[in-house]
PDB file of C-alpha atoms in Angstrom:
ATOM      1  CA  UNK S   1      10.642 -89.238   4.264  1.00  0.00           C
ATOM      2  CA  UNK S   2       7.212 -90.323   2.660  1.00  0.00           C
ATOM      3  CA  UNK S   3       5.050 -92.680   4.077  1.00  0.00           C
ATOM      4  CA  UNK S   4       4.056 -93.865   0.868  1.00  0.00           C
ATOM      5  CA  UNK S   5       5.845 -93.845  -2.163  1.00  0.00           C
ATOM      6  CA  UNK S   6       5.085 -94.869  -5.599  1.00  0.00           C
ATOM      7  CA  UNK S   7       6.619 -96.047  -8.407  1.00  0.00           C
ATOM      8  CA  UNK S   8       7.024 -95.064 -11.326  1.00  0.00           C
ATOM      9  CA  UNK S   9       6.944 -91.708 -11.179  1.00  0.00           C
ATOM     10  CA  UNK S  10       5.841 -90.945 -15.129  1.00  0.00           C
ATOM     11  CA  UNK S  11       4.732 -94.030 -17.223  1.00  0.00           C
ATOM     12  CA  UNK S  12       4.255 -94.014 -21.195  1.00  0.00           C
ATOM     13  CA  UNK S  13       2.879 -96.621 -22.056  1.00  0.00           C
ATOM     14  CA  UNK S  14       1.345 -97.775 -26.355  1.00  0.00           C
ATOM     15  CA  UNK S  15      -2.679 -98.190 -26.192  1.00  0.00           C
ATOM     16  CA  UNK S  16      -3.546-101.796 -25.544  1.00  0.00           C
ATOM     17  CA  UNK S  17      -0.225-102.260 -22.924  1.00  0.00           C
ATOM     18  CA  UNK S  18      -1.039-103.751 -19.508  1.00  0.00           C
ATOM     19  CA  UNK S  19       0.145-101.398 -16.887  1.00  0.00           C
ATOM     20  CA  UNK S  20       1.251-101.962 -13.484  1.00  0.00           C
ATOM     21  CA  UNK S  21       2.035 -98.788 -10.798  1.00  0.00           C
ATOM     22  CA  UNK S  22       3.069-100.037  -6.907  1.00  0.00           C
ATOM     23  CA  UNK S  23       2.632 -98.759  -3.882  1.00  0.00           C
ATOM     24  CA  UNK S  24       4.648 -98.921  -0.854  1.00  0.00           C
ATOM     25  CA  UNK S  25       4.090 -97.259   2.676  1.00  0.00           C
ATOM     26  CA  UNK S  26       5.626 -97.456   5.971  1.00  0.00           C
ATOM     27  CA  UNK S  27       2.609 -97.174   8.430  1.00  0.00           C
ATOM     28  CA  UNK S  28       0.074 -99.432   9.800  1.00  0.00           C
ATOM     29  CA  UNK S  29      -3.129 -98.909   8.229  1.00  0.00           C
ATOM     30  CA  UNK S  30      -6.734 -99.489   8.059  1.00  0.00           C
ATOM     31  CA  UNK S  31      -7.252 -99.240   4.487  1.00  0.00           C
ATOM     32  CA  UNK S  32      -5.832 -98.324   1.407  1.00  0.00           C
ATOM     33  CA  UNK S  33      -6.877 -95.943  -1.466  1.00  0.00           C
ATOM     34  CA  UNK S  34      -6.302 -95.624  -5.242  1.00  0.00           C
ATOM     35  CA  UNK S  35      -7.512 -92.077  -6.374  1.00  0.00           C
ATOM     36  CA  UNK S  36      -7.226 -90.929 -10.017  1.00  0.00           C
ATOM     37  CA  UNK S  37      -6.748 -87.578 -10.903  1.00  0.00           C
ATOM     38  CA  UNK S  38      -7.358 -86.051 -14.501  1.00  0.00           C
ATOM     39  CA  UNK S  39      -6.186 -82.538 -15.656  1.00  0.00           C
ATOM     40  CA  UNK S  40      -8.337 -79.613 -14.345  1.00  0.00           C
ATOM     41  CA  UNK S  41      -7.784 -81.659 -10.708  1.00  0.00           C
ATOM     42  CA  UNK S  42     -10.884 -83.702 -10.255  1.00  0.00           C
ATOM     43  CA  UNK S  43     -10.156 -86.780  -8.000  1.00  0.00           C
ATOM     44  CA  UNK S  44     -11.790 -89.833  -8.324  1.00  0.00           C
ATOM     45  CA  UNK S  45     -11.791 -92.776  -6.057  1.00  0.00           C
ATOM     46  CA  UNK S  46     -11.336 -95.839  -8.091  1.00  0.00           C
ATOM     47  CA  UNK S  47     -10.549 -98.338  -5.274  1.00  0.00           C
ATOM     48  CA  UNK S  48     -10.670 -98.716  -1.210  1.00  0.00           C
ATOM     49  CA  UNK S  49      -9.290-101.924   0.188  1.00  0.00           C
ATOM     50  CA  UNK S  50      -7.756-103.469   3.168  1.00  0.00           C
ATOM     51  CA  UNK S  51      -7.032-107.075   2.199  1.00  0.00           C
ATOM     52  CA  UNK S  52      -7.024-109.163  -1.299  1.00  0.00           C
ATOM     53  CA  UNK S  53      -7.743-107.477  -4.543  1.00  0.00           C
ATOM     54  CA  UNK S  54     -10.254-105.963  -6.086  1.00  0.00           C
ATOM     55  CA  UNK S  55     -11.613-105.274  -9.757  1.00  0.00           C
ATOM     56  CA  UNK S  56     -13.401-103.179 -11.836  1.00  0.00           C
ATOM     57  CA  UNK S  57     -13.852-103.601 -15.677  1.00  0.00           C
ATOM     58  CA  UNK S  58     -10.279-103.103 -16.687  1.00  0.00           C
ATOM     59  CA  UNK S  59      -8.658-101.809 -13.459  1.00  0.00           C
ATOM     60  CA  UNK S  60      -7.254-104.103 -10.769  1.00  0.00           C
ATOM     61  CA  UNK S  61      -5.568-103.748  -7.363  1.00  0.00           C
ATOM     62  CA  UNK S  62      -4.082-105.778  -5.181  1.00  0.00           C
ATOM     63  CA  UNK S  63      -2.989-105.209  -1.294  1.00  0.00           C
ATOM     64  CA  UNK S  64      -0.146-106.875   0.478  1.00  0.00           C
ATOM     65  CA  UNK S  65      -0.604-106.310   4.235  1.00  0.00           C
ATOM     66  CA  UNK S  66       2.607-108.356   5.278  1.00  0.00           C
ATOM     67  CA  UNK S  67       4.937-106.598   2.721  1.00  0.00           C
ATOM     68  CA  UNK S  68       2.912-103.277   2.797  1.00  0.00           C
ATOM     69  CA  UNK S  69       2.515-102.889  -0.919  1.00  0.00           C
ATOM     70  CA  UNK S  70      -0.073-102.571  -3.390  1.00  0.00           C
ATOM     71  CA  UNK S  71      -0.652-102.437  -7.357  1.00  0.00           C
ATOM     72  CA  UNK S  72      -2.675-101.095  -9.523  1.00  0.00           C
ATOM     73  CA  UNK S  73      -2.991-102.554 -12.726  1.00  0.00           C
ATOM     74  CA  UNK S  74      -4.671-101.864 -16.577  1.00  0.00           C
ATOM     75  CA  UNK S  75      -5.399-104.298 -18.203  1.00  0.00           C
ATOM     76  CA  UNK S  76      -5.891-103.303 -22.424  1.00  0.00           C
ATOM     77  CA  UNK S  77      -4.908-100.003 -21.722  1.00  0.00           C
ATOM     78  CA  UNK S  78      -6.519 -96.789 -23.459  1.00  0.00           C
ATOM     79  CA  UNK S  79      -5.781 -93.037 -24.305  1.00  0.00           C
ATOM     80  CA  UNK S  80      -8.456 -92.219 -21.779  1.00  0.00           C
ATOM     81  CA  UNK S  81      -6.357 -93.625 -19.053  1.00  0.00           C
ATOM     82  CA  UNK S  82      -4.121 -90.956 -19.314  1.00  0.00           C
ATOM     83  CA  UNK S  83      -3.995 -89.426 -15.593  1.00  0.00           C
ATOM     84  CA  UNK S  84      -2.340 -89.061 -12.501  1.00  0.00           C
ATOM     85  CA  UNK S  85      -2.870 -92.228 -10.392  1.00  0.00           C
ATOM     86  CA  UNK S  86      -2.917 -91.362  -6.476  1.00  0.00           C
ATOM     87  CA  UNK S  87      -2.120 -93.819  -4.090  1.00  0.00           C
ATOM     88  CA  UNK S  88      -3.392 -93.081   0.043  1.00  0.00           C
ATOM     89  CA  UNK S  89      -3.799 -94.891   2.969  1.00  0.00           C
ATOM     90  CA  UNK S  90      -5.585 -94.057   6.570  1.00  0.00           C
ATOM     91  CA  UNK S  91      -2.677 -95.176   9.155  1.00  0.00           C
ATOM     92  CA  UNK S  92      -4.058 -94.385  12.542  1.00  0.00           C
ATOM     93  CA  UNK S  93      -5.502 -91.023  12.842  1.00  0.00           C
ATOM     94  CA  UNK S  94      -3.486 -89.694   9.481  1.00  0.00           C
ATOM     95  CA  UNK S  95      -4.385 -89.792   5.900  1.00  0.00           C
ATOM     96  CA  UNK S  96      -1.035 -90.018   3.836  1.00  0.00           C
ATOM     97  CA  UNK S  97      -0.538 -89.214  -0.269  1.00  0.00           C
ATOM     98  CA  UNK S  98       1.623 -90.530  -2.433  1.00  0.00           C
ATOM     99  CA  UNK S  99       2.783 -88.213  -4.615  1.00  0.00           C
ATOM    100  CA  UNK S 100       1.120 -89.786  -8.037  1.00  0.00           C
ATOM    101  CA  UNK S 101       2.528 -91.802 -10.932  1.00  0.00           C
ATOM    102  CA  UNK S 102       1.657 -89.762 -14.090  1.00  0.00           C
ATOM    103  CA  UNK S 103       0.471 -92.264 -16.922  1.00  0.00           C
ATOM    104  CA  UNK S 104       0.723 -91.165 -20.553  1.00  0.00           C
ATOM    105  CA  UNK S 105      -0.909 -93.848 -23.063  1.00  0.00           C
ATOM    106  CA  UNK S 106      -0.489 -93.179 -26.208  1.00  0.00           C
ATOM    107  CA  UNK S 107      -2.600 -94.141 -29.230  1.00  0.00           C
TER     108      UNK S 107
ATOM    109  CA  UNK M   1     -27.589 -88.235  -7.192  1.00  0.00           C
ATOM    110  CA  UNK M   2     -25.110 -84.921  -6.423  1.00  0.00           C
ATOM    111  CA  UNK M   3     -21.432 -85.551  -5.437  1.00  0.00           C
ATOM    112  CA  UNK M   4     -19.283 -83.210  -3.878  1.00  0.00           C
ATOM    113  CA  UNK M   5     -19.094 -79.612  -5.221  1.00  0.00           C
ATOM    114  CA  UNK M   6     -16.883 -76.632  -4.271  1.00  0.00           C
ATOM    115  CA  UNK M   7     -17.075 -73.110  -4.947  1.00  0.00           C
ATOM    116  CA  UNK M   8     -15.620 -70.991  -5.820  1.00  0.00           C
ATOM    117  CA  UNK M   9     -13.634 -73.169  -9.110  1.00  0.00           C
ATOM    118  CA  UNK M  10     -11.520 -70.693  -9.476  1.00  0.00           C
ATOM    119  CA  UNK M  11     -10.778 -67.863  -6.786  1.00  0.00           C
ATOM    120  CA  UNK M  12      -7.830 -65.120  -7.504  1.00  0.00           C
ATOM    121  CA  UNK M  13      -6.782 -62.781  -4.797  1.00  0.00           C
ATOM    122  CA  UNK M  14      -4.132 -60.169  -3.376  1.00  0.00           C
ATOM    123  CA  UNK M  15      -1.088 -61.061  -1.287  1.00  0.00           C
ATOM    124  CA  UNK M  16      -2.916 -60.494   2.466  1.00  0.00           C
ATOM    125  CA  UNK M  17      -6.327 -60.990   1.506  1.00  0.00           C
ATOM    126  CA  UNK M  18      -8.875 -62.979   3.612  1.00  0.00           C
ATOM    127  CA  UNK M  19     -10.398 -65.736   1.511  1.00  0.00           C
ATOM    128  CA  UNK M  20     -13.301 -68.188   1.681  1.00  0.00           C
ATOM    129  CA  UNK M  21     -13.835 -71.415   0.176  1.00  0.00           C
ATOM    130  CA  UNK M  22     -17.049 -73.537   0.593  1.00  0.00           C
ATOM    131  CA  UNK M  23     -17.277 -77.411   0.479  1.00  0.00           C
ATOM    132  CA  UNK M  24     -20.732 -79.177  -0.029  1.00  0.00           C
ATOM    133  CA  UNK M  25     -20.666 -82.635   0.618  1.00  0.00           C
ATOM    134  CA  UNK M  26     -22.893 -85.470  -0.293  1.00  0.00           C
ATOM    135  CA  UNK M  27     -25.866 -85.539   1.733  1.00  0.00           C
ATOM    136  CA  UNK M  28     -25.594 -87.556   4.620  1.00  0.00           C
ATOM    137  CA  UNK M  29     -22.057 -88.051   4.774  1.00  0.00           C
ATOM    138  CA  UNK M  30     -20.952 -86.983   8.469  1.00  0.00           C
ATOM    139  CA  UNK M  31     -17.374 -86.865   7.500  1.00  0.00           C
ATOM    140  CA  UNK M  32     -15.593 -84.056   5.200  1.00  0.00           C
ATOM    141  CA  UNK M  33     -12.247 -83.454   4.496  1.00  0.00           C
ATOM    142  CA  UNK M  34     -10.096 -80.221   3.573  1.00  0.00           C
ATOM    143  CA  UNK M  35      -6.425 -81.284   1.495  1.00  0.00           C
ATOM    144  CA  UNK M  36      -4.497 -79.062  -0.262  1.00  0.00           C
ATOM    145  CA  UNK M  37      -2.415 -80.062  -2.868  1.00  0.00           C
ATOM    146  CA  UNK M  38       0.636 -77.766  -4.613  1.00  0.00           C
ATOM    147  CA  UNK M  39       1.481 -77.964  -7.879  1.00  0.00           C
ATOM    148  CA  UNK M  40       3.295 -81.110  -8.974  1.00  0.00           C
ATOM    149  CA  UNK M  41       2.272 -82.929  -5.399  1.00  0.00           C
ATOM    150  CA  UNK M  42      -0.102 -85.436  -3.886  1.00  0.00           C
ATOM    151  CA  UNK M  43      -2.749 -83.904  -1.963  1.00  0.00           C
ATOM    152  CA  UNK M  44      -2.082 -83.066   1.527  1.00  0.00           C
ATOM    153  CA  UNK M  45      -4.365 -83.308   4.620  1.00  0.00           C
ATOM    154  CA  UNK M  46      -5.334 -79.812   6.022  1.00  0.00           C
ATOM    155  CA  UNK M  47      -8.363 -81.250   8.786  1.00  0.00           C
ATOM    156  CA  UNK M  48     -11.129 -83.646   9.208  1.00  0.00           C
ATOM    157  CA  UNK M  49     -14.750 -83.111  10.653  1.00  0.00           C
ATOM    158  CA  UNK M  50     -16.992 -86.134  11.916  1.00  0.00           C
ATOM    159  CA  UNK M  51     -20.332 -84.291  12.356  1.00  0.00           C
ATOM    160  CA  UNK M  52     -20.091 -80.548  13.165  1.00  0.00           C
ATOM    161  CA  UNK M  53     -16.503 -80.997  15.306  1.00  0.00           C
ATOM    162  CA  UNK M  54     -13.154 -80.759  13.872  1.00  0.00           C
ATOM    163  CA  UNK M  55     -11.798 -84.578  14.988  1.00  0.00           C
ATOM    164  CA  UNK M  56      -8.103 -83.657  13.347  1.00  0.00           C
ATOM    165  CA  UNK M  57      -6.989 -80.117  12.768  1.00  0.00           C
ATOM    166  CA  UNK M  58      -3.163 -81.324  12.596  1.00  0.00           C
ATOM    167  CA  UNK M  59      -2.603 -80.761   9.105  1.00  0.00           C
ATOM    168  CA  UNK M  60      -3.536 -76.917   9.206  1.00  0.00           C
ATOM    169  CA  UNK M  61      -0.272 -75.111   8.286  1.00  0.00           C
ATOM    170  CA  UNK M  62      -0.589 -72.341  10.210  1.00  0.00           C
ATOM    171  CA  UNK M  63      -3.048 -70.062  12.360  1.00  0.00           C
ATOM    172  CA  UNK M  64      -3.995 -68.358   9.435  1.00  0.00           C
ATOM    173  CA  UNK M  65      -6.425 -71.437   8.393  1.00  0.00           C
ATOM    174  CA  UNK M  66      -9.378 -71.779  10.057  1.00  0.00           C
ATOM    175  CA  UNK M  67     -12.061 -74.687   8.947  1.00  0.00           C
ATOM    176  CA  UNK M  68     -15.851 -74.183  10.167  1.00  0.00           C
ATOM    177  CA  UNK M  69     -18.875 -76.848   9.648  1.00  0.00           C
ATOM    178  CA  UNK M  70     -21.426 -75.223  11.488  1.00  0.00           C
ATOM    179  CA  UNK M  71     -24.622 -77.741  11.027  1.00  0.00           C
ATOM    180  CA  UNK M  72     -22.661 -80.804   9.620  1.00  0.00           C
ATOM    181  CA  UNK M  73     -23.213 -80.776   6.078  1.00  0.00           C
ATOM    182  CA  UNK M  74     -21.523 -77.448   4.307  1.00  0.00           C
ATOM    183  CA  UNK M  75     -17.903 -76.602   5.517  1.00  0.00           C
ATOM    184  CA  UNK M  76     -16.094 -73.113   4.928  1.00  0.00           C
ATOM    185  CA  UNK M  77     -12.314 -73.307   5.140  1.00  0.00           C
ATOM    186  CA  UNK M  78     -11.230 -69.436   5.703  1.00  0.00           C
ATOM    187  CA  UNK M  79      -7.552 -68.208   5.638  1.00  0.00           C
ATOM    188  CA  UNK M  80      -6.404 -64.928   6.883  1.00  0.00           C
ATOM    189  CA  UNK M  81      -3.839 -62.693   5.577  1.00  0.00           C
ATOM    190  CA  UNK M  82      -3.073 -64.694   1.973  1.00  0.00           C
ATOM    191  CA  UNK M  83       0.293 -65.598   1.338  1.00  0.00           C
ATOM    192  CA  UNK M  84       1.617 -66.266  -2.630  1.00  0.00           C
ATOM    193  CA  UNK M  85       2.650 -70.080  -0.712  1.00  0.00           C
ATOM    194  CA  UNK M  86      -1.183 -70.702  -0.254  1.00  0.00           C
ATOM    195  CA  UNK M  87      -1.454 -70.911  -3.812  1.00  0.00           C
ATOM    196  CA  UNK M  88      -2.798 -73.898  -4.620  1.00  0.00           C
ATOM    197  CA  UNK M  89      -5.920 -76.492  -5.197  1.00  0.00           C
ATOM    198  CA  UNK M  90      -7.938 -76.794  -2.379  1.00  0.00           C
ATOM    199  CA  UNK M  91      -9.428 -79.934  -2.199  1.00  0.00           C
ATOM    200  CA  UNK M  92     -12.862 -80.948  -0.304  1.00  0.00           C
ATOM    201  CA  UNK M  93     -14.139 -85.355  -0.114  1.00  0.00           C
ATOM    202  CA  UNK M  94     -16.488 -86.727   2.156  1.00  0.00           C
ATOM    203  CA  UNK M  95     -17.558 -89.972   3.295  1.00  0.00           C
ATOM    204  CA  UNK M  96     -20.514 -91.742   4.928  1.00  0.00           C
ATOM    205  CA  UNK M  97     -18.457 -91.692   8.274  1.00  0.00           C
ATOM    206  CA  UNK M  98     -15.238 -92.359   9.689  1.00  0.00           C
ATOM    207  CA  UNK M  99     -11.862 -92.182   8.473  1.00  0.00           C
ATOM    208  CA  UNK M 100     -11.965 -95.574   7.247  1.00  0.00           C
ATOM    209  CA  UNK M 101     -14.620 -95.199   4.682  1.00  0.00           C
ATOM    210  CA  UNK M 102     -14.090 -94.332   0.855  1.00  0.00           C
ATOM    211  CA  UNK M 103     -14.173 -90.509   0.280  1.00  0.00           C
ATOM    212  CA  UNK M 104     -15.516 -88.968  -2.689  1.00  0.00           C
ATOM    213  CA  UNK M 105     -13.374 -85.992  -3.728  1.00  0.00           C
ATOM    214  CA  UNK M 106     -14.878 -82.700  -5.192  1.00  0.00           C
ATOM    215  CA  UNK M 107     -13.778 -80.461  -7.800  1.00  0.00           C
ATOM    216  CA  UNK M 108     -11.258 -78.303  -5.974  1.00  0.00           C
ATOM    217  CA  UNK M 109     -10.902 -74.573  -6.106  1.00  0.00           C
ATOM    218  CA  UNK M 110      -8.136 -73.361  -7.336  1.00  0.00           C
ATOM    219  CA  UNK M 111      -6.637 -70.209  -5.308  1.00  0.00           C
ATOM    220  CA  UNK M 112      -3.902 -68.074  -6.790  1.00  0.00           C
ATOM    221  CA  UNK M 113      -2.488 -65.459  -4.575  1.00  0.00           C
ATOM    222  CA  UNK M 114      -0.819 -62.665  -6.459  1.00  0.00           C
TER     223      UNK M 114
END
């Protein structure tokens, strides 16, 4: 059992599409983090947060304490978006992974 | 200013070999993180330092794996007597403290054992 899954798994999605990957996870936790995650392995974090949403340029995400879920969304999405999307959160003591939704956009 | 980097990128070695991999975190960040993370898989936790201490060493596999952060800033993560399952990336972040904080992930090394 996972403490956090995500969903979808693989996403193709046409340049310009808006794009929406979810998050659930079991735990309590103190915060929650989207990581992306291009070929060759480098992570970056694109978003931390433990309440409301949050944006930058065309990425959003949104947290849902009571239902423990979160989104991550493109908006006017791009061949350079192409990546593995990570979703984590600190519960307690314990940093959990999702296992990544795999985005494909295609030109 | 620098972020995280690891070295080695890329580090092959023999079934049974003892292999070292270095983290160097962002300067002044008192937290640093080892995951490792298999092909096809999210990254998964190995053990966290606040400072020079090892606060969580739970998600070390094995006695093999050994994590040292002598003076707080660069970490070594050392594992004795390679096995062909350790292949994988080997993934250093840190943050500007506790667990709560946003990490910022290096590079990885990438260890194949043959």
């Amino acid at each position: 059992k996972n403490e956090v899954e995500q969903s979808p798994q693989n996403l193709t999605a046409q340049e310009g599409e808006f794009i929406t990957i979810n998050c659930s996870y079991s735990v309590g936790i103190s915060a929650l983090h989207w990581l992306q995650q291009h070929p060759g392995g480098g992570i970056v974090s694109l978003f931390m947060l433990s309440s409301g949403k949050k944006k930058h340029g065309r990425l959003i995400a949104t947290i849902n304490i009571q239902e423990k879920h979160s989104s991550l969304h493109i908006t006017a999405s791009h061949p350079r978006d192409s990546a593995v999307y990570i979703c984590a959160v600190n519960g307690g003591n314990q940093f959990y992974f999702g296992t990544g939704t795999s985005l494909t956009v295609i030109p | 200013g620098a972020g995280v980097s690891q070295t080695p990128s890329n580090k092959v070695t023999e079934k049974g070999k003892y292999v070292e991999l270095r983290c160097d975190p962002i300067s002044g960040h008192t937290a640093l993180y080892w995951y490792r993370q298999s092909l096809g898989q999210g990254p998964e936790f190995l053990i966290y330092f606040q400072g020079t201490g090892a606060a969580d060493d739970s998600g070390l596999p094995n006695d093999r794996f050994f994590a040292v952060r002598p003076e707080g800033s660069v970490s070594t993560l050392k594992i004795q007597r390679t096995e062909r399952g350790d292949s994988a990336v080997y993934l250093c972040a840190s943050s500007l403290a506790g667990r709560g904080n946003e990490q910022f992930f290096g590079p990885g090394t990438r260890l194949t054992v043959l």
